[in-house]
Short mmCIF file of C-alpha atoms in Angstrom, two decimals:
data_model
loop_
_atom_site.label_atom_id
_atom_site.label_comp_id
_atom_site.label_asym_id
_atom_site.label_seq_id
_atom_site.Cartn_x
_atom_site.Cartn_y
_atom_site.Cartn_z
CA MET A 1 -23.61 1.46 23.35
CA ALA A 2 -26.38 0.07 21.42
CA ASN A 3 -26.07 0.77 17.90
CA GLU A 4 -25.95 -1.37 15.28
CA ARG A 5 -23.36 -0.14 12.58
CA LEU A 6 -22.57 -3.73 12.20
CA ALA A 7 -26.09 -4.72 11.23
CA GLY A 8 -25.69 -7.36 8.55
CA LYS A 9 -22.40 -7.92 8.85
CA SER A 10 -20.64 -11.27 8.81
CA CYS A 11 -17.85 -11.82 11.35
CA VAL A 12 -15.76 -14.14 12.44
CA VAL A 13 -13.06 -14.54 15.34
CA THR A 14 -10.34 -16.38 16.11
CA GLY A 15 -9.21 -17.59 19.33
CA ALA A 16 -12.73 -16.60 20.45
CA ALA A 17 -13.24 -18.98 23.38
CA ARG A 18 -11.57 -16.36 25.96
CA GLY A 19 -9.62 -13.21 26.39
CA ILE A 20 -9.25 -10.13 23.95
CA GLY A 21 -11.23 -12.82 21.30
CA THR A 22 -14.56 -13.44 23.66
CA ALA A 23 -14.66 -9.46 24.37
CA ILE A 24 -14.40 -8.66 20.57
CA ALA A 25 -17.07 -11.39 19.38
CA LYS A 26 -18.99 -10.09 21.94
CA ARG A 27 -19.15 -6.44 21.20
CA LEU A 28 -19.52 -7.42 17.57
CA ALA A 29 -22.34 -9.15 18.14
CA GLU A 30 -24.01 -5.99 20.40
CA GLU A 31 -23.31 -4.29 17.12
CA GLY A 32 -25.50 -6.41 15.62
CA ALA A 33 -22.61 -8.60 13.47
CA SER A 34 -23.26 -12.18 13.22
CA VAL A 35 -20.03 -13.78 14.63
CA GLY A 36 -18.32 -17.40 14.52
CA VAL A 37 -16.81 -17.87 17.37
CA ALA A 38 -13.86 -19.68 16.18
CA ASP A 39 -11.30 -21.57 18.58
CA LEU A 40 -9.33 -25.09 18.85
CA ASN A 41 -11.30 -25.31 22.11
CA ILE A 42 -14.32 -26.00 20.63
CA ASP A 43 -16.35 -25.92 24.23
CA GLY A 44 -15.22 -23.08 25.31
CA ALA A 45 -16.34 -21.07 22.01
CA ARG A 46 -19.42 -23.08 22.38
CA LYS A 47 -20.01 -21.78 25.13
CA VAL A 48 -19.40 -17.96 24.29
CA ALA A 49 -21.48 -18.53 21.08
CA SER A 50 -24.45 -19.48 23.56
CA GLU A 51 -23.52 -16.27 25.33
CA ILE A 52 -24.15 -14.36 22.67
CA GLU A 53 -27.52 -16.11 22.00
CA ASP A 54 -28.56 -15.49 24.82
CA GLN A 55 -28.20 -11.93 24.44
CA GLY A 56 -30.19 -12.09 21.76
CA GLY A 57 -27.26 -12.14 19.32
CA LYS A 58 -26.44 -14.16 16.30
CA ALA A 59 -23.72 -16.77 17.02
CA VAL A 60 -22.18 -20.16 15.63
CA ALA A 61 -18.92 -22.25 17.15
CA CYS A 62 -16.92 -23.04 14.71
CA PRO A 63 -13.81 -25.55 15.90
CA CYS A 64 -10.71 -24.33 14.21
CA ASP A 65 -6.97 -25.39 13.93
CA VAL A 66 -5.54 -21.48 12.53
CA THR A 67 -2.34 -23.88 11.26
CA ASP A 68 -4.27 -26.27 9.86
CA ARG A 69 -5.42 -25.38 6.10
CA ALA A 70 -7.97 -27.67 6.24
CA SER A 71 -9.45 -26.66 9.29
CA VAL A 72 -9.16 -22.97 8.44
CA LYS A 73 -11.20 -24.04 4.91
CA ALA A 74 -13.73 -25.45 6.95
CA MET A 75 -13.99 -23.24 9.50
CA ILE A 76 -14.98 -20.40 6.74
CA ARG A 77 -17.50 -22.66 4.87
CA GLN A 78 -19.29 -22.88 8.44
CA VAL A 79 -19.54 -18.92 8.55
CA VAL A 80 -20.44 -18.46 4.88
CA ASP A 81 -22.76 -21.11 5.35
CA SER A 82 -24.46 -20.00 8.51
CA PHE A 83 -24.21 -16.41 7.88
CA GLY A 84 -23.77 -16.14 3.96
CA ALA A 85 -20.86 -14.43 3.37
CA LEU A 86 -17.55 -13.46 5.06
CA ASP A 87 -17.08 -9.74 5.71
CA VAL A 88 -14.63 -9.24 8.51
CA ILE A 89 -12.30 -11.86 9.74
CA PHE A 90 -10.48 -10.94 13.37
CA ASN A 91 -7.36 -13.09 12.84
CA ASN A 92 -6.68 -13.44 17.18
CA ALA A 93 -5.98 -17.19 17.71
CA GLY A 94 -2.43 -16.46 19.20
CA VAL A 95 -0.44 -18.25 22.21
CA GLY A 96 2.47 -16.46 24.52
CA GLU A 97 5.69 -17.87 26.39
CA ILE A 98 8.36 -16.56 28.77
CA ARG A 99 11.65 -17.85 27.94
CA LEU A 100 14.90 -16.13 28.37
CA PHE A 101 16.73 -15.21 25.00
CA MET A 102 19.53 -17.64 25.50
CA ASP A 103 16.82 -20.65 26.90
CA VAL A 104 14.39 -20.87 23.19
CA ARG A 105 14.92 -23.80 21.84
CA GLU A 106 13.72 -24.78 17.99
CA GLU A 107 10.35 -26.39 19.33
CA ASP A 108 9.64 -22.92 21.07
CA TRP A 109 10.49 -20.71 18.16
CA GLU A 110 8.15 -23.60 15.74
CA ARG A 111 5.28 -23.74 17.83
CA ILE A 112 4.81 -19.09 18.50
CA MET A 113 5.99 -19.24 15.22
CA ASN A 114 3.04 -21.85 13.68
CA VAL A 115 0.35 -20.30 15.52
CA ASN A 116 0.71 -16.63 15.93
CA GLY A 117 2.63 -16.67 12.28
CA LEU A 118 1.35 -19.07 10.19
CA GLY A 119 -1.82 -19.28 11.47
CA VAL A 120 -2.71 -15.63 11.06
CA LEU A 121 -1.06 -15.99 6.85
CA ILE A 122 -3.40 -19.28 6.11
CA CYS A 123 -6.18 -17.15 7.69
CA MET A 124 -5.77 -14.53 5.73
CA GLN A 125 -5.13 -16.38 2.46
CA GLU A 126 -8.44 -18.35 2.67
CA ALA A 127 -10.35 -15.04 4.01
CA ALA A 128 -9.18 -13.54 1.39
CA ARG A 129 -10.20 -16.09 -1.17
CA GLN A 130 -13.55 -16.10 -0.08
CA MET A 131 -14.21 -11.97 -0.06
CA ILE A 132 -12.62 -11.38 -3.15
CA GLU A 133 -15.03 -14.40 -4.52
CA GLN A 134 -17.88 -12.53 -2.73
CA GLY A 135 -16.26 -8.87 -4.84
CA LYS A 136 -17.63 -6.19 -2.21
CA GLY A 137 -14.16 -6.21 -0.43
CA GLY A 138 -13.77 -6.63 3.05
CA LYS A 139 -11.47 -6.12 5.94
CA MET A 140 -8.78 -8.53 7.98
CA ILE A 141 -8.22 -6.77 11.39
CA ASN A 142 -4.78 -8.99 12.84
CA THR A 143 -4.10 -9.32 16.45
CA SER A 144 -0.69 -8.10 17.41
CA SER A 145 1.00 -7.04 20.44
CA ILE A 146 3.03 -4.25 21.73
CA ALA A 147 5.78 -6.74 21.14
CA GLY A 148 5.02 -6.56 17.33
CA LYS A 149 6.96 -2.74 17.43
CA GLU A 150 9.88 -3.61 20.17
CA GLY A 151 11.96 -6.81 21.44
CA TYR A 152 11.71 -7.61 24.86
CA ASP A 153 14.52 -9.89 25.96
CA LEU A 154 12.19 -12.34 28.08
CA GLN A 155 9.91 -13.35 24.85
CA PRO A 156 12.34 -13.11 21.73
CA HIS A 157 10.40 -15.66 19.62
CA TYR A 158 6.99 -14.25 20.81
CA CYS A 159 8.07 -11.06 19.56
CA ALA A 160 9.26 -12.24 16.51
CA SER A 161 5.95 -13.62 15.89
CA LYS A 162 4.19 -10.75 16.16
CA PHE A 163 6.48 -8.57 14.54
CA ALA A 164 5.64 -11.16 11.60
CA VAL A 165 1.96 -10.35 12.18
CA VAL A 166 2.51 -6.58 11.23
CA ALA A 167 4.57 -8.08 8.10
CA LEU A 168 1.65 -9.72 7.19
CA THR A 169 -0.63 -7.07 7.82
CA GLN A 170 1.38 -4.59 5.49
CA ALA A 171 2.15 -6.97 3.01
CA GLY A 172 -1.94 -7.88 3.09
CA ALA A 173 -3.01 -4.76 2.64
CA ARG A 174 -0.42 -4.20 -0.79
CA ALA A 175 -1.91 -7.60 -1.50
CA PHE A 176 -5.56 -6.78 -1.25
CA GLY A 177 -6.04 -3.14 -1.66
CA LYS A 178 -7.23 -3.39 -5.00
CA GLU A 179 -9.83 -6.01 -4.04
CA ARG A 180 -11.50 -3.45 -1.23
CA ILE A 181 -10.13 -5.56 0.92
CA THR A 182 -8.53 -3.33 4.22
CA VAL A 183 -5.61 -5.38 6.65
CA ASN A 184 -5.17 -3.56 9.78
CA ALA A 185 -3.53 -4.84 13.57
CA PHE A 186 -4.32 -3.61 16.66
CA CYS A 187 -1.39 -3.88 19.47
CA PRO A 188 -2.51 -4.68 23.05
CA GLY A 189 0.04 -3.66 25.61
CA VAL A 190 -0.46 -5.74 29.05
CA VAL A 191 -4.09 -6.77 29.07
CA HIS A 192 -5.37 -9.03 31.75
CA THR A 193 -6.42 -11.98 30.24
CA GLU A 194 -5.97 -15.53 31.09
CA LEU A 195 -2.42 -15.51 28.84
CA TRP A 196 -1.38 -13.16 31.50
CA ASP A 197 -2.63 -15.40 34.42
CA GLN A 198 -0.18 -18.15 32.55
CA LEU A 199 2.80 -15.92 31.08
CA ASP A 200 2.69 -14.44 34.94
CA LYS A 201 3.21 -18.28 36.86
CA GLU A 202 5.74 -18.52 33.96
CA PHE A 203 7.83 -15.28 35.02
CA MET A 204 7.35 -16.68 38.66
CA ALA A 205 8.72 -20.61 37.72
CA GLN A 206 11.67 -19.17 35.80
CA GLY A 207 12.44 -17.11 39.16
CA ILE A 208 11.93 -13.92 36.98
CA SER A 209 9.58 -12.74 39.89
CA GLU A 210 8.92 -13.35 43.06
CA ARG A 211 5.23 -13.18 43.33
CA PRO A 212 1.97 -13.22 41.65
CA GLY A 213 1.06 -10.16 40.42
CA GLN A 214 4.61 -8.63 40.39
CA ALA A 215 5.51 -9.35 36.66
CA MET A 216 2.23 -7.42 35.26
CA GLU A 217 2.47 -4.56 37.84
CA GLU A 218 6.22 -3.85 36.89
CA PHE A 219 4.82 -3.69 32.93
CA VAL A 220 2.21 -1.91 33.39
CA SER A 221 4.03 0.92 35.39
CA ARG A 222 5.15 1.80 32.24
CA ALA A 223 1.46 2.72 30.45
CA LEU A 224 0.82 6.33 30.64
CA LEU A 225 -2.67 6.03 31.38
CA GLY A 226 -1.29 4.04 34.29
CA ARG A 227 -3.50 0.87 34.45
CA LYS A 228 -3.45 -2.46 33.26
CA SER A 229 -5.81 -3.07 30.04
CA THR A 230 -8.83 -5.41 30.01
CA PRO A 231 -10.37 -6.54 26.81
CA GLU A 232 -13.20 -3.40 26.73
CA ASP A 233 -10.05 -1.29 26.45
CA ILE A 234 -9.75 -3.48 23.04
CA VAL A 235 -13.17 -3.59 21.71
CA GLY A 236 -13.48 -0.12 21.24
CA LEU A 237 -10.92 -0.20 18.69
CA ALA A 238 -11.64 -3.59 17.25
CA SER A 239 -15.02 -2.26 16.62
CA PHE A 240 -13.91 1.00 14.63
CA LEU A 241 -11.93 -1.55 12.53
CA ALA A 242 -14.83 -3.96 11.34
CA SER A 243 -17.01 -0.81 11.06
CA GLY A 244 -17.25 1.39 7.90
CA ASP A 245 -15.89 4.36 9.82
CA SER A 246 -12.15 3.12 9.12
CA ASP A 247 -12.82 1.99 5.47
CA TYR A 248 -9.67 4.35 4.72
CA ILE A 249 -7.73 2.96 6.88
CA THR A 250 -5.20 0.07 6.07
CA GLY A 251 -2.01 -1.56 6.27
CA GLN A 252 -1.69 -0.16 10.28
CA SER A 253 -0.81 -1.60 12.95
CA ILE A 254 -2.40 0.81 15.73
CA MET A 255 -1.44 0.92 19.24
CA VAL A 256 -3.54 0.39 22.07
CA ASP A 257 -1.31 0.11 25.02
CA GLY A 258 -2.17 2.92 27.19
CA GLY A 259 0.98 4.98 25.85
CA MET A 260 3.72 2.53 26.26
CA VAL A 261 5.06 2.57 22.97
CA MET A 262 4.34 5.33 20.16
CA ASN A 263 5.83 4.25 16.79
CA MET B 1 -26.07 8.38 13.92
CA THR B 2 -25.24 7.97 16.93
CA ASP B 3 -24.81 10.15 20.08
CA ARG B 4 -21.42 8.67 21.39
CA LEU B 5 -20.04 12.16 22.73
CA SER B 6 -23.73 13.54 23.84
CA ASP B 7 -22.99 16.79 25.24
CA GLN B 8 -19.48 16.83 24.74
CA VAL B 9 -18.10 20.35 24.38
CA ALA B 10 -15.74 20.39 21.19
CA LEU B 11 -13.64 22.97 19.67
CA VAL B 12 -12.30 22.55 15.95
CA THR B 13 -9.40 25.24 14.21
CA GLY B 14 -9.93 25.34 10.77
CA ALA B 15 -13.62 24.53 10.39
CA ALA B 16 -14.68 27.01 8.14
CA GLN B 17 -13.72 24.52 4.88
CA GLY B 18 -12.32 21.18 3.88
CA ILE B 19 -11.53 18.70 6.58
CA GLY B 20 -12.04 20.69 9.63
CA ARG B 21 -15.83 21.62 8.71
CA VAL B 22 -16.60 18.24 7.87
CA ILE B 23 -15.20 17.59 11.65
CA ALA B 24 -16.91 19.76 12.78
CA LEU B 25 -20.54 18.75 11.52
CA ARG B 26 -19.46 14.92 12.52
CA LEU B 27 -18.54 15.89 15.90
CA ALA B 28 -22.30 17.69 16.07
CA GLU B 29 -23.75 14.83 14.60
CA GLU B 30 -22.97 12.50 17.41
CA GLY B 31 -24.36 14.78 20.12
CA ALA B 32 -21.07 17.20 20.98
CA HIS B 33 -21.68 21.06 21.55
CA VAL B 34 -19.00 22.47 18.75
CA VAL B 35 -17.38 26.04 18.42
CA LEU B 36 -16.06 26.47 14.66
CA ALA B 37 -12.88 28.54 14.84
CA ASP B 38 -11.14 29.97 11.73
CA ARG B 39 -9.38 32.92 10.65
CA LEU B 40 -12.07 33.08 7.75
CA PRO B 41 -15.44 34.96 8.28
CA ALA B 42 -16.84 31.73 5.90
CA VAL B 43 -16.86 29.95 9.39
CA GLU B 44 -19.93 31.88 10.43
CA ASP B 45 -21.53 29.78 7.41
CA ALA B 46 -20.42 27.15 8.84
CA ALA B 47 -22.09 27.53 12.32
CA ALA B 48 -24.77 28.66 10.91
CA GLU B 49 -25.10 25.04 8.70
CA LEU B 50 -24.57 23.32 11.62
CA ARG B 51 -26.92 25.21 13.81
CA THR B 52 -29.81 24.27 11.18
CA LYS B 53 -28.52 21.05 11.06
CA PHE B 54 -28.30 20.25 14.39
CA PRO B 55 -31.11 22.50 16.70
CA ARG B 56 -29.55 21.48 20.03
CA ASN B 57 -25.93 22.57 19.27
CA ARG B 58 -24.92 25.04 21.60
CA GLY B 59 -21.26 25.84 19.85
CA PHE B 60 -20.72 29.28 17.94
CA ALA B 61 -18.25 30.38 15.42
CA VAL B 62 -15.27 32.25 16.27
CA CYS B 63 -13.01 34.64 14.08
CA VAL B 64 -9.22 33.64 15.21
CA ASP B 65 -5.62 33.43 14.34
CA VAL B 66 -4.21 30.79 15.68
CA THR B 67 -0.92 32.18 15.38
CA ARG B 68 -1.62 34.98 17.82
CA THR B 69 -2.03 33.79 21.44
CA GLU B 70 -4.19 36.29 23.06
CA GLU B 71 -6.61 35.42 20.23
CA VAL B 72 -6.35 32.02 21.38
CA ASP B 73 -6.15 32.26 25.08
CA ARG B 74 -9.42 34.34 24.54
CA MET B 75 -11.13 31.91 22.03
CA VAL B 76 -10.53 28.74 24.93
CA GLY B 77 -11.66 31.00 27.47
CA ASP B 78 -14.64 32.18 25.97
CA THR B 79 -15.71 28.54 25.29
CA VAL B 80 -15.03 27.66 28.81
CA GLU B 81 -17.11 30.53 30.01
CA ARG B 82 -20.32 30.24 27.78
CA LEU B 83 -20.33 26.38 27.73
CA GLY B 84 -18.86 25.51 30.99
CA ARG B 85 -15.71 23.08 29.77
CA LEU B 86 -13.55 21.66 26.80
CA ASP B 87 -13.71 17.92 26.53
CA VAL B 88 -12.69 17.40 22.95
CA LEU B 89 -10.09 19.78 21.15
CA VAL B 90 -9.33 19.10 17.26
CA ASN B 91 -6.45 21.41 15.74
CA ASN B 92 -7.34 20.85 12.37
CA ALA B 93 -6.07 24.72 11.20
CA GLY B 94 -3.25 24.06 8.45
CA VAL B 95 -1.39 25.63 5.43
CA ASN B 96 0.44 24.41 2.50
CA HIS B 97 3.35 26.23 0.51
CA PRO B 98 4.04 25.78 -3.21
CA MET B 99 5.96 23.42 -4.33
CA THR B 100 9.67 25.35 -3.75
CA ALA B 101 13.47 24.48 -3.65
CA VAL B 102 14.57 25.10 0.04
CA ALA B 103 17.15 27.58 -1.58
CA ASP B 104 13.87 29.49 -2.61
CA LEU B 105 12.17 29.27 0.65
CA THR B 106 11.55 32.83 2.42
CA ASP B 107 11.75 33.91 5.42
CA GLU B 108 8.01 35.03 5.19
CA THR B 109 6.72 31.35 4.16
CA PHE B 110 8.72 29.87 7.29
CA ASP B 111 6.83 32.08 9.50
CA HIS B 112 3.90 31.47 7.45
CA VAL B 113 3.78 27.83 7.41
CA ILE B 114 5.31 27.02 10.77
CA GLY B 115 3.02 29.51 12.41
CA VAL B 116 -0.01 28.06 11.03
CA ASN B 117 0.31 24.88 11.46
CA PHE B 118 2.91 24.20 14.60
CA ARG B 119 3.03 27.40 16.60
CA GLY B 120 -1.01 27.42 15.82
CA THR B 121 -1.60 23.93 17.16
CA PHE B 122 0.61 24.74 20.07
CA ASN B 123 -0.84 27.82 20.84
CA VAL B 124 -4.42 26.03 21.43
CA CYS B 125 -2.74 23.32 22.87
CA ARG B 126 -1.05 25.42 25.54
CA ALA B 127 -4.25 27.22 26.60
CA SER B 128 -6.58 24.19 26.89
CA ALA B 129 -3.65 22.26 28.95
CA ARG B 130 -4.51 24.74 31.41
CA VAL B 131 -7.83 24.10 31.85
CA MET B 132 -8.46 20.47 30.88
CA PRO B 133 -6.59 19.37 34.12
CA GLU B 134 -8.98 20.72 36.29
CA GLN B 135 -11.90 18.50 34.58
CA GLY B 136 -9.57 15.50 35.39
CA SER B 137 -10.37 14.70 31.79
CA GLY B 138 -10.29 15.95 27.93
CA CYS B 139 -9.23 14.68 24.84
CA ILE B 140 -7.22 16.53 21.92
CA VAL B 141 -7.20 15.55 18.39
CA ASN B 142 -3.82 17.18 15.55
CA ILE B 143 -4.20 16.52 12.55
CA GLY B 144 -0.66 15.86 11.45
CA SER B 145 0.05 14.68 7.92
CA TRP B 146 1.67 11.29 6.16
CA TYR B 147 3.98 14.41 5.20
CA GLY B 148 4.86 14.21 8.90
CA LYS B 149 6.32 11.14 8.77
CA GLN B 150 8.35 10.88 5.79
CA GLY B 151 10.32 14.30 4.05
CA PHE B 152 9.43 14.89 0.42
CA ALA B 153 11.34 17.37 -1.67
CA TYR B 154 9.61 21.01 -2.52
CA PHE B 155 7.92 20.02 0.51
CA GLY B 156 10.33 20.83 3.18
CA LEU B 157 8.41 23.47 5.66
CA TYR B 158 5.15 21.84 5.07
CA CYS B 159 6.88 18.73 6.33
CA ALA B 160 8.58 19.88 8.88
CA SER B 161 6.08 21.11 10.13
CA LYS B 162 3.54 18.24 10.53
CA ALA B 163 6.76 16.34 12.15
CA ALA B 164 6.75 18.95 14.64
CA VAL B 165 3.13 18.69 15.42
CA ILE B 166 3.40 14.66 15.75
CA ARG B 167 6.00 14.86 18.54
CA PHE B 168 4.82 17.57 20.41
CA THR B 169 1.52 15.57 20.34
CA GLU B 170 3.41 12.64 21.87
CA SER B 171 5.31 15.11 24.78
CA LEU B 172 1.62 16.49 25.61
CA ALA B 173 0.37 12.97 25.84
CA LEU B 174 3.47 11.97 28.68
CA GLU B 175 2.48 15.40 30.21
CA LEU B 176 -1.65 14.88 31.00
CA ALA B 177 -1.71 11.24 31.13
CA PRO B 178 -1.80 11.73 34.33
CA HIS B 179 -4.74 14.13 34.20
CA GLY B 180 -7.00 11.42 32.17
CA ILE B 181 -6.45 13.44 29.03
CA ARG B 182 -5.51 11.61 25.99
CA VAL B 183 -3.46 13.49 23.32
CA ASN B 184 -3.73 11.93 19.91
CA SER B 185 -2.73 12.99 16.00
CA VAL B 186 -4.81 11.43 13.06
CA CYS B 187 -2.29 11.94 9.81
CA PRO B 188 -4.16 12.13 6.59
CA GLY B 189 -2.66 10.76 2.76
CA ASN B 190 -3.75 12.14 -0.19
CA MET B 191 -7.08 13.33 0.62
CA ALA B 192 -9.80 14.32 -2.02
CA THR B 193 -9.52 18.06 -0.65
CA ASP B 194 -9.03 21.58 -2.79
CA MET B 195 -5.37 21.73 -1.08
CA HIS B 196 -4.39 18.44 -2.47
CA TRP B 197 -6.16 18.73 -6.19
CA ASN B 198 -4.27 22.27 -6.21
CA SER B 199 -0.89 20.91 -5.31
CA LEU B 200 -1.21 17.97 -7.74
CA ARG B 201 -2.42 20.57 -10.59
CA GLU B 202 0.98 22.64 -9.75
CA GLU B 203 2.99 19.64 -9.66
CA ALA B 204 1.74 18.42 -13.12
CA LYS B 205 2.63 22.10 -14.44
CA ILE B 206 6.10 21.62 -13.08
CA ARG B 207 6.69 18.23 -14.25
CA ASP B 208 4.92 19.22 -17.81
CA ILE B 209 2.49 16.13 -17.17
CA THR B 210 -1.50 16.29 -17.67
CA PHE B 211 -3.07 16.72 -14.38
CA GLU B 212 -4.80 13.39 -15.21
CA GLU B 213 -1.31 11.37 -15.11
CA MET B 214 -0.33 13.17 -12.17
CA ASP B 215 -3.77 11.90 -10.61
CA ARG B 216 -2.70 8.35 -11.76
CA GLN B 217 0.43 8.04 -10.70
CA VAL B 218 -0.67 9.31 -7.10
CA LYS B 219 -3.38 6.50 -7.56
CA ASP B 220 -1.13 3.92 -8.03
CA THR B 221 0.87 4.47 -4.74
CA ILE B 222 -2.22 4.21 -2.72
CA PRO B 223 -3.26 0.31 -1.90
CA LEU B 224 -6.86 1.36 -1.92
CA GLY B 225 -6.46 2.87 -5.18
CA THR B 226 -8.05 6.75 -4.68
CA GLN B 227 -7.45 9.75 -2.31
CA GLY B 228 -9.57 9.91 1.35
CA LYS B 229 -12.72 11.60 1.87
CA PRO B 230 -13.08 14.26 4.58
CA GLU B 231 -15.26 12.02 6.00
CA GLU B 232 -13.03 9.45 7.12
CA ILE B 233 -10.92 11.42 8.74
CA ALA B 234 -13.82 12.92 10.92
CA SER B 235 -14.91 9.00 11.74
CA ALA B 236 -11.42 8.67 13.11
CA VAL B 237 -11.74 11.94 15.11
CA VAL B 238 -15.05 10.76 16.54
CA TYR B 239 -13.46 7.11 17.17
CA LEU B 240 -10.34 8.71 19.22
CA ALA B 241 -12.41 11.40 21.13
CA SER B 242 -15.38 8.39 21.80
CA GLU B 243 -15.15 6.15 24.87
CA ASP B 244 -14.33 3.48 22.17
CA GLY B 245 -10.92 5.26 22.16
CA GLY B 246 -10.30 5.57 25.91
CA TYR B 247 -6.89 3.83 25.91
CA LEU B 248 -5.41 5.37 23.02
CA THR B 249 -2.49 8.05 23.87
CA GLY B 250 -0.01 9.60 22.08
CA GLN B 251 -0.54 7.60 19.06
CA ALA B 252 -0.37 8.86 15.19
CA ILE B 253 -3.13 7.15 13.64
CA ASN B 254 -2.95 7.04 9.95
CA VAL B 255 -6.00 7.34 7.55
CA ASN B 256 -3.87 7.04 3.64
CA GLY B 257 -5.53 4.22 1.83
CA GLY B 258 -1.91 2.46 3.05
CA CYS B 259 0.34 4.72 1.42
CA LEU B 260 2.45 4.84 4.72
CA PHE B 261 2.42 2.04 7.37
CA HIS B 262 4.62 3.90 9.58
#
C-alpha cells in the first residue's frame, strides 16, 4: 500500500478524531499527504495527529466546530499556514441518532441538520474560497450515507440531512466545476464505528432491538457482500476520490455499502 | 506506477483501440497479465505494444466476435487454460449507431447494436460466471454510458443497449456476491474519442451548425467544461478492480465531468 500518489497534497478531514474520519486521515498520510485532523474533540484530534506522526506522516490537529463559520475559517487558515495550501477537504463530521418518525422534535431536526447539512455547506464555501484563490482546482469529498439515497423510518431527520449532503454535492459540482474543483460524496452502509455503537444502544433504549449488536446484524443482512463494513472498506474509495485518478468524476455520490443500495 | 493488480489475470474486450486499449495498458501497468480481445485484427498490434512496454505480461491477443457464443466461450476457456484463472473482466466492446429516428431504425441496426453492446457483454459475463465462482473471487467491470442512464432522441438503440448493461450488472452482482465476486459498471460521459467526435460532426451537420459550435454546446453542459480522456475511465476501472474497491458491488460509477448525477 506504500504508494505516494498523494505526495505533496495538503488535505483536511473534519470529524477525524474517530471512526471513518480517523481511518481516512491515516490513509491519506500513508499515501504521502499532509493531513489536517479536524474535530470538535481536540484531544481526540491531537491523539490521531500524533499517531500519524509516529508512523512518519505529517499531520496537524485542528479544533473545529463545523457549524460555526469563524471556527471553520480558522481551521482552514491553520491548515494553509501549516502546509502551504489546501488541496483536498473531506467534509466528514456528522452526527446521527435513532428516533421514530413520530418522535422527531424540532430540536432533534435542528441539531442533526445543523451539523450534517449546514456544517457541510459552510465547510464547502470556506474551502472553495481558499481553493479558488489558489487557482489550481481542488477536491471536496463529502460523507453521505445509504441514508442519503433511501429514507429509513427509524431516522427520518438523519436521512434528510444525508440527502442534503447529496444535494450540496451536486450543487457544488456545478458551482465549482469551472474552477476545476470536483465535489463528490461517498455513501457508506453499516460501518462498525463508535457512531454505530451509540445507535445500537439507542435501538435498545427505544425497545426496537433487544440485545447488543442485534440492530446492526439485521441491517447488515441486507448487504450483498454479507458482512458489516469497517472504516477500512471506505478508505480505498476516499483515497481514489482524493487522487488524480478521479479527476473527471464530479457531482457523484458513490455507494460503498457492500451492495445494499444500487442507485 | 504502482502494482495494485500484481499477477492478476485480466481480459478486456474492444481492446484494439480507444478506451479499451487504454484500459488494457493501464491494467498491465498495475501488474496484471492482460488478454486483449477485439473483432479487429489490430488487436495484435495493441498486444505487441503491451508486450514491449511490459515484458512480464503473459497475456495475449484474441480475435473474437463477442456476439458469437462459441467464440466467447473459447476465449474465456483459453484464458483460464493458458493463464490459470480470470480475475478481472472488462466488457468494453461497444458500438454506436448513426443518429436515426426510431421510425427509420432497421432490424440490422437493432441486431448490431443490441448484439455487440448487450449480448456481447452478456456472453462474456456468462462464460466468466462459469469459471469465477470456482475461484471464489473475481471482479467484472462493464462499460456502460451516461446514455444508459437517460434517454436521448435519435440514439434509442444505443441508450437501450447501455441501460440493459447497467441493469444486467446489478442482477449479476446480486447473483455473484455470495461467491465473493464483485460486478460494477463504469459509465463514461462525453469522451474525447473518435466515436464521440464522429457523432458530434454528424449532429452538427444535421443541425446545420459548425462543428466548433456543436462542440461548444456540448462543453457547456459539462460542469468540468471538457470531454473526458480514456485514461480517466481506465483509472476508475483500476480502482474498482483493486483491493481499494473491495466493498463496492452493483454500482454504476459515473465518470462524466458532472454532466449527469444519477
